[in-house]
mmCIF file of C-alpha atoms in Angstrom:
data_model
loop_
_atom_site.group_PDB
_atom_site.id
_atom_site.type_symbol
_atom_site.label_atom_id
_atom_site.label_comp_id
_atom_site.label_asym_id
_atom_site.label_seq_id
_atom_site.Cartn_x
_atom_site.Cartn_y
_atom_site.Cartn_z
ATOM 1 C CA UNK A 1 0.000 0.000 0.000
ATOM 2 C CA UNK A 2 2.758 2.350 1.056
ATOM 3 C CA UNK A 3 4.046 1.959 -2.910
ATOM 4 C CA UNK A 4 0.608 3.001 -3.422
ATOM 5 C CA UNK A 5 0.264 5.488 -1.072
ATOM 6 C CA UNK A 6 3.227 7.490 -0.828
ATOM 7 C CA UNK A 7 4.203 9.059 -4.680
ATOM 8 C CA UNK A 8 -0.085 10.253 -4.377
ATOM 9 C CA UNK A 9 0.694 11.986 -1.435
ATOM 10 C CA UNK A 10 3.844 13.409 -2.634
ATOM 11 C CA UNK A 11 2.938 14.361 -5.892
ATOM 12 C CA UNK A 12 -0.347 16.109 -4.137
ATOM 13 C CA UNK A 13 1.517 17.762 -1.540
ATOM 14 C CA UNK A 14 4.022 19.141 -4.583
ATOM 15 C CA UNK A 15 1.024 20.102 -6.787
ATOM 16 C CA UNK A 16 -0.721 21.884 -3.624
ATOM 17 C CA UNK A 17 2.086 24.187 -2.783
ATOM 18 C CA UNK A 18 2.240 24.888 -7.115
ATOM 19 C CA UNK A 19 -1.321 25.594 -6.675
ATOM 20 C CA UNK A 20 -0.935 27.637 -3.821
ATOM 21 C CA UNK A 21 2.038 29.649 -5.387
ATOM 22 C CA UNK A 22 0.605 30.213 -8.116
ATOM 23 C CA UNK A 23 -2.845 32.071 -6.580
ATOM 24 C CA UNK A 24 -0.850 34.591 -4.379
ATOM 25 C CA UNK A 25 1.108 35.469 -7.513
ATOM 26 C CA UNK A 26 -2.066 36.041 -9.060
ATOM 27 C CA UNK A 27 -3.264 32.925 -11.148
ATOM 28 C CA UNK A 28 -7.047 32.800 -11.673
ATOM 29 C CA UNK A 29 -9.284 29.612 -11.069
ATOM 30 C CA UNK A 30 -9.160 29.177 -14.660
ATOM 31 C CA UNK A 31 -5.684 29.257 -14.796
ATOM 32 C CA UNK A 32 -5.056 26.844 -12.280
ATOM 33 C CA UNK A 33 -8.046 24.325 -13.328
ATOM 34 C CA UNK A 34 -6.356 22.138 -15.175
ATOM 35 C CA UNK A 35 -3.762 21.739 -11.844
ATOM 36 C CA UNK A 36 -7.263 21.632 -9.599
ATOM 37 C CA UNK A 37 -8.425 18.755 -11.587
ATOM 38 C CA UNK A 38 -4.853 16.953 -11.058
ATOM 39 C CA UNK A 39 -4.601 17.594 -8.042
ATOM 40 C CA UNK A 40 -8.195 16.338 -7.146
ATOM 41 C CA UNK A 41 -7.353 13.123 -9.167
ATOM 42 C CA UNK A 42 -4.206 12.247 -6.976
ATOM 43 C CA UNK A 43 -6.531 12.953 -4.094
ATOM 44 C CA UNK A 44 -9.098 10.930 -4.830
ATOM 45 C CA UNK A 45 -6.504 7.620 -6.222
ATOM 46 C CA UNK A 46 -4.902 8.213 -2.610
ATOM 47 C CA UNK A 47 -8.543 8.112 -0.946
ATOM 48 C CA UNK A 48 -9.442 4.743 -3.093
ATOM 49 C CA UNK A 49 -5.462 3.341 -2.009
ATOM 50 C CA UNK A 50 -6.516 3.899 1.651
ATOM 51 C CA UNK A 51 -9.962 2.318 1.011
ATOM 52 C CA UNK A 52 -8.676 -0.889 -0.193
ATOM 53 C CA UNK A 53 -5.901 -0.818 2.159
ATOM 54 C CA UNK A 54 -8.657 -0.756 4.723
ATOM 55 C CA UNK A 55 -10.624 -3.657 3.094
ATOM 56 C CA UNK A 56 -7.739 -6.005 3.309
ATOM 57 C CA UNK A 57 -6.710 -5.177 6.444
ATOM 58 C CA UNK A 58 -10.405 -6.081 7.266
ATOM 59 C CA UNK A 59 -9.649 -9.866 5.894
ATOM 60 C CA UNK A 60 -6.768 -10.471 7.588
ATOM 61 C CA UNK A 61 -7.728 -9.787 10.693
ATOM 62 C CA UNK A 62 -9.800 -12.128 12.861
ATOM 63 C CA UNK A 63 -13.328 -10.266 13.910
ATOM 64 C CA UNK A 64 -12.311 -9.594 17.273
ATOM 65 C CA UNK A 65 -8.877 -7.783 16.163
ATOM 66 C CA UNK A 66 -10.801 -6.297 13.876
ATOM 67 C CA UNK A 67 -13.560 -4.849 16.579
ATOM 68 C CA UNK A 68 -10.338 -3.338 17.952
ATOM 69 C CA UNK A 69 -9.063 -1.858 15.401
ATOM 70 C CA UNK A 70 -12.719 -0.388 14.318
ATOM 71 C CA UNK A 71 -12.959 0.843 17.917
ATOM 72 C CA UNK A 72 -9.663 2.539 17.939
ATOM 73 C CA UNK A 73 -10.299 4.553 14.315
ATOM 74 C CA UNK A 74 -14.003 5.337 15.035
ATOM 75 C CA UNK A 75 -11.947 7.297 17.993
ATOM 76 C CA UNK A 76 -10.067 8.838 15.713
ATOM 77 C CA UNK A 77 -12.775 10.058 13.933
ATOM 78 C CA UNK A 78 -14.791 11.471 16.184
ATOM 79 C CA UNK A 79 -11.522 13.797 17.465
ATOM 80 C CA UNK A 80 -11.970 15.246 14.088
ATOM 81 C CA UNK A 81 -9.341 18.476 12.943
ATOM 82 C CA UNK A 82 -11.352 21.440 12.199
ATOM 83 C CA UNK A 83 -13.223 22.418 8.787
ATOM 84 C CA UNK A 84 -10.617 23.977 7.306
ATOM 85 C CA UNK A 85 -8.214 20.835 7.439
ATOM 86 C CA UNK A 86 -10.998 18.983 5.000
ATOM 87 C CA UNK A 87 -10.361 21.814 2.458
ATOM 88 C CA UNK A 88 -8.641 20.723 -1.441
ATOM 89 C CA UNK A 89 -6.179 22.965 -0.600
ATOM 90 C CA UNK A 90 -4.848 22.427 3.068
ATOM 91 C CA UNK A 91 -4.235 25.929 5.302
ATOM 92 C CA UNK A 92 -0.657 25.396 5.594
ATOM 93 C CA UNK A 93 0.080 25.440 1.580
ATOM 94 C CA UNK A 94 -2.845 28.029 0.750
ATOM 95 C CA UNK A 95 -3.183 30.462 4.029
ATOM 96 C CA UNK A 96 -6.334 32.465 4.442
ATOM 97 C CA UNK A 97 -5.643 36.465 4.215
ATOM 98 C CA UNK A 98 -8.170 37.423 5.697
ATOM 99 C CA UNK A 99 -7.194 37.048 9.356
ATOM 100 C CA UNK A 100 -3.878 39.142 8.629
ATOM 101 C CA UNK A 101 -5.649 41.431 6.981
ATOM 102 C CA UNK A 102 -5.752 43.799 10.659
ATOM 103 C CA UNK A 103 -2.519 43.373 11.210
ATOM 104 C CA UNK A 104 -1.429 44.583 7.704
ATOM 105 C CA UNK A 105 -2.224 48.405 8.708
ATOM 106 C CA UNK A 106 -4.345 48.869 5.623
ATOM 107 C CA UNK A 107 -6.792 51.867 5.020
ATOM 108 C CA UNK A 108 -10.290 51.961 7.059
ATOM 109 C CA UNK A 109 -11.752 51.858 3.218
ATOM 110 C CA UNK A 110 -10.064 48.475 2.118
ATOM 111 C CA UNK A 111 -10.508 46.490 5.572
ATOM 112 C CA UNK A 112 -13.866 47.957 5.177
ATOM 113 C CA UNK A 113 -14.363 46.460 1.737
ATOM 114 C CA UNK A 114 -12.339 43.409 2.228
ATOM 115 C CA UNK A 115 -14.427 42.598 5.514
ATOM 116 C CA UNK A 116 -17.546 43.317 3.696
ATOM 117 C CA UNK A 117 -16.300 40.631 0.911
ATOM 118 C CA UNK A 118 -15.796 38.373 3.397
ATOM 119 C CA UNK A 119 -18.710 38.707 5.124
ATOM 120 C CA UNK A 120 -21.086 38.607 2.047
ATOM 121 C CA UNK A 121 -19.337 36.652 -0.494
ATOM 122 C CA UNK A 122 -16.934 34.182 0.826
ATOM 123 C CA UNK A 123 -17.921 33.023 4.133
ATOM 124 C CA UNK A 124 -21.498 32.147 3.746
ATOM 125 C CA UNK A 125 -20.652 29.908 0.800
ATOM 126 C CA UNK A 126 -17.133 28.492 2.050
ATOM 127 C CA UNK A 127 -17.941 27.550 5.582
ATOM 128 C CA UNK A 128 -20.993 25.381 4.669
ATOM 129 C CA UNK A 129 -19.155 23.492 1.594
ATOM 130 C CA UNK A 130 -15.866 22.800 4.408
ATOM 131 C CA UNK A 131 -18.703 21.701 7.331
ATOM 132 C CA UNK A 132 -20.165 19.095 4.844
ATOM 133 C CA UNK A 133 -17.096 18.063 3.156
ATOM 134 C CA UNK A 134 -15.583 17.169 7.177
ATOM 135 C CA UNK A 135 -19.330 15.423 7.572
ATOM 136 C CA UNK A 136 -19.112 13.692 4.080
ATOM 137 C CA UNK A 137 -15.631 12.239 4.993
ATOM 138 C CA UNK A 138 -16.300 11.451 8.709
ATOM 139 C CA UNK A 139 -19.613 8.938 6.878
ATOM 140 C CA UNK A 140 -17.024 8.229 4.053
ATOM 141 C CA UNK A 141 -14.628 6.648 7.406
ATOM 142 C CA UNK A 142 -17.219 5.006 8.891
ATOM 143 C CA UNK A 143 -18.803 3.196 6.340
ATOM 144 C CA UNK A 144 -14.611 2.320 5.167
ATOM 145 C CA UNK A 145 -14.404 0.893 8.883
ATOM 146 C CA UNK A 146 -17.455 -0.882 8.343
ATOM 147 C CA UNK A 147 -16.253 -2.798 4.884
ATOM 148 C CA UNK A 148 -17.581 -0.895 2.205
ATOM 149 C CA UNK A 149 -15.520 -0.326 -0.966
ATOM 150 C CA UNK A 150 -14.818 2.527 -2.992
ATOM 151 C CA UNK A 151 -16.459 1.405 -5.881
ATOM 152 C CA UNK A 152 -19.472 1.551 -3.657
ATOM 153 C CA UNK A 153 -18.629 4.863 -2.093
ATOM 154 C CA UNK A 154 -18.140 6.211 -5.196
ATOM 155 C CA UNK A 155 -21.189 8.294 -4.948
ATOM 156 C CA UNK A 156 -19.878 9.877 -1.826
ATOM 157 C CA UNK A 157 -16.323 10.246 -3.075
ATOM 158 C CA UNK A 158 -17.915 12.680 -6.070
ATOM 159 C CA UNK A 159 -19.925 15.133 -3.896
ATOM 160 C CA UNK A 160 -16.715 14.791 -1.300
ATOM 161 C CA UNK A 161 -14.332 16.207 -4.496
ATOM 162 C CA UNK A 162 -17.001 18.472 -5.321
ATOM 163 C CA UNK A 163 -17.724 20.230 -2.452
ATOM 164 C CA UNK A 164 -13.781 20.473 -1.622
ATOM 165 C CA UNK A 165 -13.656 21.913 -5.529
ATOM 166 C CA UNK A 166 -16.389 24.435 -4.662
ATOM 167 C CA UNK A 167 -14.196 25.168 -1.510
ATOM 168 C CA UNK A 168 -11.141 25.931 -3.205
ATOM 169 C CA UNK A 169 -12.780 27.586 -6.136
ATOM 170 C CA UNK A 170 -14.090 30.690 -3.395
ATOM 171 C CA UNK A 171 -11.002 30.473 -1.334
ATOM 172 C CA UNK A 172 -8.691 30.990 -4.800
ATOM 173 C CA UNK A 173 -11.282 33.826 -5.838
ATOM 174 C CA UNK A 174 -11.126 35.616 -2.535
ATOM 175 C CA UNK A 175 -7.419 35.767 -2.835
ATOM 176 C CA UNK A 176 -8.091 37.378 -6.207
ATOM 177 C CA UNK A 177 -10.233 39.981 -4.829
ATOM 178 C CA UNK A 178 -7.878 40.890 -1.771
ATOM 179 C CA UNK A 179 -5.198 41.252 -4.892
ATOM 180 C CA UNK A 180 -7.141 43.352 -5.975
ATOM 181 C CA UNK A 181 -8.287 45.570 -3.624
ATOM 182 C CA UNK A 182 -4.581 46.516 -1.874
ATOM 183 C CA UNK A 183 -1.725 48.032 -3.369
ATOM 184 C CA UNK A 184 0.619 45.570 -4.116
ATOM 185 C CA UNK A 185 3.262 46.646 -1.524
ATOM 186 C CA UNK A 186 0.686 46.104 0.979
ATOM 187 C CA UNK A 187 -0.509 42.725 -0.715
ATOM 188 C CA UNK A 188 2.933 41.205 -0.512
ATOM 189 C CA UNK A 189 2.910 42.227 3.160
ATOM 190 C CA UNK A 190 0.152 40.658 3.617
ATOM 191 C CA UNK A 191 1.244 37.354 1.652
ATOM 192 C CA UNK A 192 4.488 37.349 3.890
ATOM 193 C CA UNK A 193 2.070 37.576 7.137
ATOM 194 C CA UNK A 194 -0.130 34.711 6.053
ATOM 195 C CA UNK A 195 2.999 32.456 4.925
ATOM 196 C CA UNK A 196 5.496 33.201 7.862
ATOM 197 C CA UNK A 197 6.066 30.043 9.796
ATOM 198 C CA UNK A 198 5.968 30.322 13.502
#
């Protein structure tokens, strides 16, 4: 599995941080599609990899190991990371702005404006596609733990990818928009906030 496993992961971490490079240099969503769509393929092969891996490890094991095991990951489950960490394109390759956006010092007009964005455009559509994408993949888990297969969770795999599309898709566009609205000394202050490690 770990043969499997390991070059998807890779090669999605590597095309996350493109992705993620490329938006706060100013790449569009159509301009970074084509990457989206790759990206969400290596996802999805590593999500199917897991699945099976899960499946075997199920038929190996006798039922009471297995009860263990199930016990042990439905734990895991339900200690679940927050929203934001079921997003397409993970917080700590694609930062959110707008949390820096105070400390950047910026004019009353574009926090105004930029807060106003937020407020009407971005969070009322990206916080309920995140919330069902981490309730979609917590059912996706269980019914894993409980033997389905990803052929038959392929239904649920779809809207997952979708709704973590839609996600990204209004998180790449609000980046856009704060490019937009600052002056660009003040934008690349802002993009060296967001992307300073602790």
């Amino acid at each position: 599995m770990r043969d499997q496993l390991q070059p998807r992961l890779e090669q999605a971490r590597a095309a996350e941080q493109d992705i993620a490079q490329a938006a706060l240099a100013g790449a569009t969503v159509q301009q970074l599609a084509e990457r989206l769509d790759r990206l969400q393929t290596l996802k999805r092969e590593a999500a199917q990899v897991q699945i099976d891996a899960a499946r075997r490890i199920r038929a190996q094991l006798s039922a009471a190991q297995y009860a263990q095991l199930r016990q042990r990951a439905q734990a895991t489950l339900a200690a679940a990371p927050a929203p934001a960490e079921y997003a397409l394109l993970l917080p700590g390759h694609l930062p959110h702005l707008m949390p820096f956006v105070a400390r950047l010092g910026a004019s009353a007009e574009h926090q105004q404006s930029l807060a106003r964005y937020a407020d009407e455009q971005v969070r009322p559509a990206l916080r309920p596609r995140l919330q069902q994408a981490q309730q979609l993949e917590q059912e996706i888990g269980r019914a894993v733990l409980d033997g389905r297969s990803a052929g038959e969770l392929a239904p649920q795999l779809g809207r997952l990818a979708q709704l973590k599309r839609e996600a990204a898709e209004i998180h790449l566009r609000c980046i856009a928009h704060v490019r937009q609205t600052l002056p660009p000394e003040q934008y690349a202050r802002l993009v060296a906030l967001a992307t300073a490690k602790d």
